[in-house]
PDB file of N, CA, C and O in Angstrom:
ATOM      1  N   UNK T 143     -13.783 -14.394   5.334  1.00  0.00           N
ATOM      2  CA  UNK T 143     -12.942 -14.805   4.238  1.00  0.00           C
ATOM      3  C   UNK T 143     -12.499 -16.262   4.410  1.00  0.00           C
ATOM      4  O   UNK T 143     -12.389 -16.802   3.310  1.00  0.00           O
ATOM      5  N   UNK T 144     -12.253 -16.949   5.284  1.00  0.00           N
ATOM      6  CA  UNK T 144     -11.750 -18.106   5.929  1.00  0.00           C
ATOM      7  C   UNK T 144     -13.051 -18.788   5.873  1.00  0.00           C
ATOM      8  O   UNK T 144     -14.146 -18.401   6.278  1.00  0.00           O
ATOM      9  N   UNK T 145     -12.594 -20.265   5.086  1.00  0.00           N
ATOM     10  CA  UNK T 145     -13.810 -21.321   5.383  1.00  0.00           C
ATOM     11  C   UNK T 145     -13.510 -22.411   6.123  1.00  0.00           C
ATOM     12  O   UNK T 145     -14.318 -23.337   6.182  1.00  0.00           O
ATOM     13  N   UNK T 146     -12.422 -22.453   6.727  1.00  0.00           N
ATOM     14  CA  UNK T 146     -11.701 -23.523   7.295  1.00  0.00           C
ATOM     15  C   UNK T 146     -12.788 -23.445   8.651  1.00  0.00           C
ATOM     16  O   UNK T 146     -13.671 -22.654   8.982  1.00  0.00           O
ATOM     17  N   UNK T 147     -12.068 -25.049   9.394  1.00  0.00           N
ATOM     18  CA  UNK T 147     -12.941 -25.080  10.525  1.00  0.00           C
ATOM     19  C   UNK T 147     -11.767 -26.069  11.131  1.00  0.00           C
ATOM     20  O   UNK T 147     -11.385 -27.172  10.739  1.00  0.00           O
ATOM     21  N   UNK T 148     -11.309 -25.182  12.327  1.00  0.00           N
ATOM     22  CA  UNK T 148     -11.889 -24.246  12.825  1.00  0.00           C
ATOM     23  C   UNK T 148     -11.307 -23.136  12.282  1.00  0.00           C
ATOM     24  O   UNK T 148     -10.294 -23.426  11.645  1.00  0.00           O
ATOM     25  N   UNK T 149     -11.686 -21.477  12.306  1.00  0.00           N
ATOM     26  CA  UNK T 149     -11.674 -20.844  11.082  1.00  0.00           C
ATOM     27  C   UNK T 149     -10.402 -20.134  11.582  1.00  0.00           C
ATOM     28  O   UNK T 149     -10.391 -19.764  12.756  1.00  0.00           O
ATOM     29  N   UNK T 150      -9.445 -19.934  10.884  1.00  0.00           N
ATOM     30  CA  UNK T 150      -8.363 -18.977  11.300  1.00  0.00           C
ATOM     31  C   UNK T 150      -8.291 -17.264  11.456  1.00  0.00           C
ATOM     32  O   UNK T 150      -8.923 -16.314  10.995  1.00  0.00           O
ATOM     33  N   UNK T 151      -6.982 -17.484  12.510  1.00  0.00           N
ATOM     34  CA  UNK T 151      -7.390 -16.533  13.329  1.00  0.00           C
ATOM     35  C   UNK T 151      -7.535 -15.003  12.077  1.00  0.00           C
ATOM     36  O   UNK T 151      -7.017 -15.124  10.967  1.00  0.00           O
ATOM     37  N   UNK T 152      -8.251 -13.723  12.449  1.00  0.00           N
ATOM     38  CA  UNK T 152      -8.618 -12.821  12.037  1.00  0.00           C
ATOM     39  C   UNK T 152      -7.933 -11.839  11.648  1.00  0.00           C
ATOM     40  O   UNK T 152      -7.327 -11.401  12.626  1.00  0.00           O
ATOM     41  N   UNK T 153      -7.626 -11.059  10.421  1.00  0.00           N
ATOM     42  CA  UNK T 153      -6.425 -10.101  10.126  1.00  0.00           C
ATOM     43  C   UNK T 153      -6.404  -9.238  11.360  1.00  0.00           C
ATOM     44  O   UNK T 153      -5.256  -8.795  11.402  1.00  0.00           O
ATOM     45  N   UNK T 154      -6.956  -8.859  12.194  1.00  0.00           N
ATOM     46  CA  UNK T 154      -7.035  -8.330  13.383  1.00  0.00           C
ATOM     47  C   UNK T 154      -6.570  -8.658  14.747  1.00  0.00           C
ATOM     48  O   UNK T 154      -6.564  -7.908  15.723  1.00  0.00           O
ATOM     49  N   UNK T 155      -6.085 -10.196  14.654  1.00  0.00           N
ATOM     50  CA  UNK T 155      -5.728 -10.823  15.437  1.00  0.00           C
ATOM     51  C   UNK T 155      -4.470 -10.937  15.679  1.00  0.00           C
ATOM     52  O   UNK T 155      -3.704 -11.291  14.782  1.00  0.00           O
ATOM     53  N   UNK T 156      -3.921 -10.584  17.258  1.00  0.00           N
ATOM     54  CA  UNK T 156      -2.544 -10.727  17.649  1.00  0.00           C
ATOM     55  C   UNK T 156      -1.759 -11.905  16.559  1.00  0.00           C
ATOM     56  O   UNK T 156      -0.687 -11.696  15.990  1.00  0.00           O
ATOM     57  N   UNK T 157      -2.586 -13.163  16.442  1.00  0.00           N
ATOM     58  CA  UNK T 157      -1.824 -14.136  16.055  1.00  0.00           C
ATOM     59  C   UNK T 157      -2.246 -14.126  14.599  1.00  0.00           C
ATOM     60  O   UNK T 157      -1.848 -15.127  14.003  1.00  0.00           O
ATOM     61  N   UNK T 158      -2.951 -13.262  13.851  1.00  0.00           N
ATOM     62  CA  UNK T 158      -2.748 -13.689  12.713  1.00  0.00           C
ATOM     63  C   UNK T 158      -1.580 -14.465  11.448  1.00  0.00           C
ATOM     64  O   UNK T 158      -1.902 -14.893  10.340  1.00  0.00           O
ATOM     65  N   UNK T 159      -0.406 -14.452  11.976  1.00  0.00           N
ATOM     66  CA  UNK T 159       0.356 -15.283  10.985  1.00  0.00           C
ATOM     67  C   UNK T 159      -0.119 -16.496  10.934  1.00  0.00           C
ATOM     68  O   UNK T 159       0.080 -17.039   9.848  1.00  0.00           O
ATOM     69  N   UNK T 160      -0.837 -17.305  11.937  1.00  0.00           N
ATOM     70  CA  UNK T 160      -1.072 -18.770  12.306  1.00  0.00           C
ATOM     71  C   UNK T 160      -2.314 -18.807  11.327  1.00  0.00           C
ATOM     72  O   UNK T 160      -3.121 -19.737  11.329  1.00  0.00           O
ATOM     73  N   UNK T 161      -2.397 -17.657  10.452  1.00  0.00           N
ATOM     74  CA  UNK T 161      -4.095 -18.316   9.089  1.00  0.00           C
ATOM     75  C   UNK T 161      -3.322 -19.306   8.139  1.00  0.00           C
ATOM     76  O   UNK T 161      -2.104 -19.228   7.977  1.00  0.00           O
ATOM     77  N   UNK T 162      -3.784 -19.847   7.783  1.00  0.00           N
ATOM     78  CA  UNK T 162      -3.472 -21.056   6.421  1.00  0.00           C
ATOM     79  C   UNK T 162      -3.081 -20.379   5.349  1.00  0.00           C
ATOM     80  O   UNK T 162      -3.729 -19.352   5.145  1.00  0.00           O
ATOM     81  N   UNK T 163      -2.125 -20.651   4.503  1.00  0.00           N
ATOM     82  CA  UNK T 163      -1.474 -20.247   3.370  1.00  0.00           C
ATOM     83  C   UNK T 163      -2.974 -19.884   2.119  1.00  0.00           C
ATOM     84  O   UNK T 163      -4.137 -20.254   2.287  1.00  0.00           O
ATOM     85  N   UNK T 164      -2.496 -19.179   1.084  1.00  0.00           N
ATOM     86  CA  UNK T 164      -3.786 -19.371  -0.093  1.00  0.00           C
ATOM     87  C   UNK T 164      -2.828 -19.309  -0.947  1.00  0.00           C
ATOM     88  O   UNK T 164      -3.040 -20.191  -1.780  1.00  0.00           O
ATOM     89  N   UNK T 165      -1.533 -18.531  -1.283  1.00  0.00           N
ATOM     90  CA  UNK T 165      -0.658 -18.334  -2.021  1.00  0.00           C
ATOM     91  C   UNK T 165       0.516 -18.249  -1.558  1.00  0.00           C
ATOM     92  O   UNK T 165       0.634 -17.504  -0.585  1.00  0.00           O
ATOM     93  N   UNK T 166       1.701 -18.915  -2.039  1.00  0.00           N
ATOM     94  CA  UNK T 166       3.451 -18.948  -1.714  1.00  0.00           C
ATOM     95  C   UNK T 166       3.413 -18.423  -2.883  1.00  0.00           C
ATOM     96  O   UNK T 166       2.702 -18.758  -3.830  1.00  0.00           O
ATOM     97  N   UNK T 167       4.540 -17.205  -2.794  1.00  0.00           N
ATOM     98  CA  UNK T 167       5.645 -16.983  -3.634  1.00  0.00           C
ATOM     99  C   UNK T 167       7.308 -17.027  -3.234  1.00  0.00           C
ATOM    100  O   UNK T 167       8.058 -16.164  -3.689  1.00  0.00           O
ATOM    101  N   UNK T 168       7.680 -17.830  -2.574  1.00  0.00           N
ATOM    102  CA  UNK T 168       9.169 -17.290  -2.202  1.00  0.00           C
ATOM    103  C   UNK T 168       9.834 -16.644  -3.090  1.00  0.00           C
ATOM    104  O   UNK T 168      10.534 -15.644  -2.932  1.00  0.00           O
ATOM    105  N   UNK T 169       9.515 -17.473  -4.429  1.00  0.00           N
ATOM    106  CA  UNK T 169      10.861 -16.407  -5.445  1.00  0.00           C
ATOM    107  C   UNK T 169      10.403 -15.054  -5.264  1.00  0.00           C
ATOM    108  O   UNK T 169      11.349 -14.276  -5.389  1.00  0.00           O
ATOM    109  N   UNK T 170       9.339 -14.489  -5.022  1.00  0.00           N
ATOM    110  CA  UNK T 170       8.817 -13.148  -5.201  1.00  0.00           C
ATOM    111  C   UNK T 170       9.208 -12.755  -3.608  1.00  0.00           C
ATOM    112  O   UNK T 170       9.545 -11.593  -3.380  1.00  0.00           O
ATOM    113  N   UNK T 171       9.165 -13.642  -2.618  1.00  0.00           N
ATOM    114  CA  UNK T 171       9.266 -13.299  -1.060  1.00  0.00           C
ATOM    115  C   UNK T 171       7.916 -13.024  -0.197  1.00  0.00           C
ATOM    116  O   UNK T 171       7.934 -12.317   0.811  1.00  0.00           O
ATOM    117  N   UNK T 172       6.955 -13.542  -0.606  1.00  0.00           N
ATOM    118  CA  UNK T 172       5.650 -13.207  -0.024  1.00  0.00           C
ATOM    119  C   UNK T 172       4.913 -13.964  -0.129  1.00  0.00           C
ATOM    120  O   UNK T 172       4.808 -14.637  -1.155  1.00  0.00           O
ATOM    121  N   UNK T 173       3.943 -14.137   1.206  1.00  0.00           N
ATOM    122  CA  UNK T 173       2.720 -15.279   0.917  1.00  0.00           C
ATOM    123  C   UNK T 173       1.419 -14.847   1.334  1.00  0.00           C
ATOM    124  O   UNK T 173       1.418 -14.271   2.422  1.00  0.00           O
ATOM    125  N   UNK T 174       0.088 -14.994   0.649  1.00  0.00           N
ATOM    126  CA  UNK T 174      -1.299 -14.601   0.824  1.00  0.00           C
ATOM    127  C   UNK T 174      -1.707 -15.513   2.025  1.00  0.00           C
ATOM    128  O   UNK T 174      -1.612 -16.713   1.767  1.00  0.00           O
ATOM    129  N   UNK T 175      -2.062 -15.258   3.056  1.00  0.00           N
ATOM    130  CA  UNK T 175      -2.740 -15.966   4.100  1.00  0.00           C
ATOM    131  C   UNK T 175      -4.421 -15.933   3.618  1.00  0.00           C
ATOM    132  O   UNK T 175      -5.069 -15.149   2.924  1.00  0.00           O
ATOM    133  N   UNK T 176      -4.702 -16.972   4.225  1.00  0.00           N
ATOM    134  CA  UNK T 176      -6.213 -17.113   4.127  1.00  0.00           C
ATOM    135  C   UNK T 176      -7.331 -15.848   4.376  1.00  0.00           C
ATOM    136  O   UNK T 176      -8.318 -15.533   3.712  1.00  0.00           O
ATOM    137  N   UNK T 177      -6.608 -15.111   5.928  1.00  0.00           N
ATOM    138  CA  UNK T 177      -7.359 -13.682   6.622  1.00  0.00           C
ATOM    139  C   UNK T 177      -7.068 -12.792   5.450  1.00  0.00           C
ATOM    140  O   UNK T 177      -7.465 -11.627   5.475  1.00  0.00           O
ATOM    141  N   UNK T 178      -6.561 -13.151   4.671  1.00  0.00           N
ATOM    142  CA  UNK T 178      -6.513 -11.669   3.594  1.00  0.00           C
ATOM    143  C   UNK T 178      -4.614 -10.766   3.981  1.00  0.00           C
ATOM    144  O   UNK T 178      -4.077  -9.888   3.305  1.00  0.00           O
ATOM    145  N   UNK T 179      -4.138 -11.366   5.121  1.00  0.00           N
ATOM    146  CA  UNK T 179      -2.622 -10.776   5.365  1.00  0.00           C
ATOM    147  C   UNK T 179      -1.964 -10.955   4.344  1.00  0.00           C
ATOM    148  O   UNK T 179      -2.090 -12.114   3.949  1.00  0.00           O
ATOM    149  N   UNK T 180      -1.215 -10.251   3.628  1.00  0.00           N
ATOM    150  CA  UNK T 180      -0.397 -10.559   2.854  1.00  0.00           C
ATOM    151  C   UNK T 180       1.088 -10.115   3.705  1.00  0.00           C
ATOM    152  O   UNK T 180       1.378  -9.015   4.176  1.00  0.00           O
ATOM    153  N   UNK T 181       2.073 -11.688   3.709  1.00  0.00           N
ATOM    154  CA  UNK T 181       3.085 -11.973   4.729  1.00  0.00           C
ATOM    155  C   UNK T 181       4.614 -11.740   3.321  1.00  0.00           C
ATOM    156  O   UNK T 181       4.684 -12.180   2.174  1.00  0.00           O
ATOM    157  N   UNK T 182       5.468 -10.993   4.019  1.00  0.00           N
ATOM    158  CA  UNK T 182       6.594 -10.885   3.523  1.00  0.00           C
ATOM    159  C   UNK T 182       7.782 -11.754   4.096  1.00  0.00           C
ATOM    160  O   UNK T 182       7.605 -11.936   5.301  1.00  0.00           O
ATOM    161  N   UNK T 183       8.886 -12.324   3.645  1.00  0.00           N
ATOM    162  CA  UNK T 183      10.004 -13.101   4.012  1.00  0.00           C
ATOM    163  C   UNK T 183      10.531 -12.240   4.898  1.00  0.00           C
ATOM    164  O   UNK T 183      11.258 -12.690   5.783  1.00  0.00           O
ATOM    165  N   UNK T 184      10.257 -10.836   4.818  1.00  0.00           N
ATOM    166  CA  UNK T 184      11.536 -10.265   5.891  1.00  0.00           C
ATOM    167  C   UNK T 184      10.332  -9.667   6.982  1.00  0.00           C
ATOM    168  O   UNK T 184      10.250  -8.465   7.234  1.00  0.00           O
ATOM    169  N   UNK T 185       9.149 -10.999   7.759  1.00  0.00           N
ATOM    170  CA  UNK T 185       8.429 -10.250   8.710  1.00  0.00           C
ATOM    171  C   UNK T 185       7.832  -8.996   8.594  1.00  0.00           C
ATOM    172  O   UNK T 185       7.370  -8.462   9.602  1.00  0.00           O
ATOM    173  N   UNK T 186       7.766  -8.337   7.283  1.00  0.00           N
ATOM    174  CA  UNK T 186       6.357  -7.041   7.105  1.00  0.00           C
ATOM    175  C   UNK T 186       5.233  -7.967   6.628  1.00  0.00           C
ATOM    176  O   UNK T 186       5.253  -9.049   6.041  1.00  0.00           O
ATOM    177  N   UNK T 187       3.965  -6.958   7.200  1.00  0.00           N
ATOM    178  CA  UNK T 187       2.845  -7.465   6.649  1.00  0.00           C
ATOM    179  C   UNK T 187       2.170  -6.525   5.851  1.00  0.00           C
ATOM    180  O   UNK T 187       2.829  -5.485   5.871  1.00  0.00           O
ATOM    181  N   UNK T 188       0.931  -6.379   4.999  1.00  0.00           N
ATOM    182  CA  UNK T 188       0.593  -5.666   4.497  1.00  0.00           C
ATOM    183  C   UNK T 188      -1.085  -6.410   4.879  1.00  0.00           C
ATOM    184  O   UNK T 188      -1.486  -7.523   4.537  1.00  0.00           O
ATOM    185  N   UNK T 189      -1.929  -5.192   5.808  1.00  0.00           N
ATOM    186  CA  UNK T 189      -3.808  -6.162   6.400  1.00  0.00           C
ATOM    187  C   UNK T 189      -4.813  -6.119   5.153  1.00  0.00           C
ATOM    188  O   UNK T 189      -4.313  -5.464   4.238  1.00  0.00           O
ATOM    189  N   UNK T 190      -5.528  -6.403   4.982  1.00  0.00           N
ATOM    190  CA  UNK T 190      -6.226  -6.305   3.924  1.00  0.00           C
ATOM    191  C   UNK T 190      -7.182  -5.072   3.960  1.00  0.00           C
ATOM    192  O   UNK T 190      -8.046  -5.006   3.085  1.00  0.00           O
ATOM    193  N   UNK T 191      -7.065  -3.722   5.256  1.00  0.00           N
ATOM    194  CA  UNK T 191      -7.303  -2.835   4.538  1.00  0.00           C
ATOM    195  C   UNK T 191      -6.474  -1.421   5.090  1.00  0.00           C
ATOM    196  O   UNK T 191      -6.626  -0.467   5.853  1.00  0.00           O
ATOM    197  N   UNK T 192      -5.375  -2.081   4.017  1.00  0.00           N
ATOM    198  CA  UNK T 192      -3.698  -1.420   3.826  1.00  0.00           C
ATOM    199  C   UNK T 192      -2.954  -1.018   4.781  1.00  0.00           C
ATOM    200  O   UNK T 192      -1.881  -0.416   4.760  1.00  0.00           O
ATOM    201  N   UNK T 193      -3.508  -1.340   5.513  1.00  0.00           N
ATOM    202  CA  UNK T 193      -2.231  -0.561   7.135  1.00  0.00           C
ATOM    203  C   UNK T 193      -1.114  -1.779   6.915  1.00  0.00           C
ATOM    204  O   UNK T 193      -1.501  -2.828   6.401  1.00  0.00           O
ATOM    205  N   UNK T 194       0.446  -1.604   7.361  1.00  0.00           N
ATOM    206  CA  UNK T 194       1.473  -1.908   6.936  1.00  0.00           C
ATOM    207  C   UNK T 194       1.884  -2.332   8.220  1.00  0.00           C
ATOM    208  O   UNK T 194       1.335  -1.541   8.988  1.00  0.00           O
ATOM    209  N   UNK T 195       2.636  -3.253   8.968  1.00  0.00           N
ATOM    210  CA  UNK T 195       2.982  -4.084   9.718  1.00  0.00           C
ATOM    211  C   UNK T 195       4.463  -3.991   9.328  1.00  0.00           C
ATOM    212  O   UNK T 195       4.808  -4.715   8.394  1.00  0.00           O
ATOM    213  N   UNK T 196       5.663  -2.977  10.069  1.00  0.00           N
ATOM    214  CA  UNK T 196       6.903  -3.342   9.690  1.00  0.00           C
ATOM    215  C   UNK T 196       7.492  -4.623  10.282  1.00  0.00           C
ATOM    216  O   UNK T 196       7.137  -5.210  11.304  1.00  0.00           O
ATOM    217  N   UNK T 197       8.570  -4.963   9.333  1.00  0.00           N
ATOM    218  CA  UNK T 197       9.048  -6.099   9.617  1.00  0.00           C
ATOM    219  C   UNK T 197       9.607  -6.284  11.486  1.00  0.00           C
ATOM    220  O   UNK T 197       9.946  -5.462  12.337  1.00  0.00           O
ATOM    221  N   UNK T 198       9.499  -7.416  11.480  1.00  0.00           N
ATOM    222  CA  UNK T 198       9.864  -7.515  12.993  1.00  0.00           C
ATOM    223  C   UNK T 198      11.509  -7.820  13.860  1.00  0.00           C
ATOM    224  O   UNK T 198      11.867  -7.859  15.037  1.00  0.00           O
ATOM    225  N   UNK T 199      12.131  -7.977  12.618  1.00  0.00           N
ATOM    226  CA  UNK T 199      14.019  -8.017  13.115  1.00  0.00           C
ATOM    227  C   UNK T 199      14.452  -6.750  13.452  1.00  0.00           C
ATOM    228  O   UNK T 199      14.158  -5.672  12.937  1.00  0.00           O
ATOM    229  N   UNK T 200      15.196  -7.008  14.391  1.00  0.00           N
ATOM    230  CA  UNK T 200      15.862  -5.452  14.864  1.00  0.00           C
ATOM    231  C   UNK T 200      17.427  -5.116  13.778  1.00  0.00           C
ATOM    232  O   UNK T 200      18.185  -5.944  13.272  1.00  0.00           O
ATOM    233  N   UNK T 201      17.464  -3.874  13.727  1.00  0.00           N
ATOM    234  CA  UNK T 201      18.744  -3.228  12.898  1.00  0.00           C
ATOM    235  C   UNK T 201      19.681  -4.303  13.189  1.00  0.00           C
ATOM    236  O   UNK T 201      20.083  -5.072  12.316  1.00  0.00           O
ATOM    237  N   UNK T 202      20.054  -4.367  14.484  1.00  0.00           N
ATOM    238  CA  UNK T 202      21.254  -5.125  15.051  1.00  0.00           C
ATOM    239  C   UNK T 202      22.100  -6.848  14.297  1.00  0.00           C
ATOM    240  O   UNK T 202      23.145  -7.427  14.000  1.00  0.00           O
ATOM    241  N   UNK T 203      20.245  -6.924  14.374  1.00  0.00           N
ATOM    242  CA  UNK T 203      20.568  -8.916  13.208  1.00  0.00           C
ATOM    243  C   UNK T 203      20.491  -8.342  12.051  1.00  0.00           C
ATOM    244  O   UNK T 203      20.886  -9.337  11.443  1.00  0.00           O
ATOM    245  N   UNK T 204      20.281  -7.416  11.045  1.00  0.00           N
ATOM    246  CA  UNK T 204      20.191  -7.246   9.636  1.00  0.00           C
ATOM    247  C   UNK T 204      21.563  -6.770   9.567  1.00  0.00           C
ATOM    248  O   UNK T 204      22.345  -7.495   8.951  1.00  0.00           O
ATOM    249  N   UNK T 205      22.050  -5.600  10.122  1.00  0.00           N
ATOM    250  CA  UNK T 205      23.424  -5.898  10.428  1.00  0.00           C
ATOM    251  C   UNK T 205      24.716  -6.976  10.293  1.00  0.00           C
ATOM    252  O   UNK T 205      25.658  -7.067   9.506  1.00  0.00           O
ATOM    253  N   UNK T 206      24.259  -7.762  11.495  1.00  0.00           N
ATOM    254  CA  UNK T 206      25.020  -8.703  11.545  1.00  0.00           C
ATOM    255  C   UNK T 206      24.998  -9.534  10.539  1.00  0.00           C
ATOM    256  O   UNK T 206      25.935 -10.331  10.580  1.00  0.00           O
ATOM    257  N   UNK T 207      24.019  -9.706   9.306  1.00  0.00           N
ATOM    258  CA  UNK T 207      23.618 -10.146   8.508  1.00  0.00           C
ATOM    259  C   UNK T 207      24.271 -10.040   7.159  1.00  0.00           C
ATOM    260  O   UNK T 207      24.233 -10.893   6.272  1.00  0.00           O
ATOM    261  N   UNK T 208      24.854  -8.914   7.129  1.00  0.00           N
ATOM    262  CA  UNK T 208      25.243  -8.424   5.610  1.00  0.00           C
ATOM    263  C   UNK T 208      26.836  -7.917   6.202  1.00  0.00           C
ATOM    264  O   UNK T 208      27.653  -7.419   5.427  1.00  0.00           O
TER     265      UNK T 208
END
């Protein structure tokens, strides 16, 4: 899916957040990575074939948050 060079890393990949943007939405809260990840503002991911990545903040800071 990636034509970049050098090509970013793989929806499969520990580091996949580090793929190149294809789409921002902040007002919506989500951005299309190049690997096909689709990245949420609150750290969930959604892979491109549908397994779900919960967000990565613990109760404790969402908490402290609100």
């Amino acid at each position: 899916m990636c034509a970049h060079n050098p090509p970013c890393p793989t929806a499969e990949a520990p580091d996949r957040e580090a793929a190149r943007l294809c789409a921002h939405r902040p007002e919506q809260g989500w951005s299309l990575l190049c690997n096909g990840v689709l990245l949420f503002e609150d750290t969930g991911e959604l892979l491109p074939d549908g397994r779900i990545v919960p967000p990565l903040r613990s109760l404790d800071l969402a908490r402290a948050a609100a």
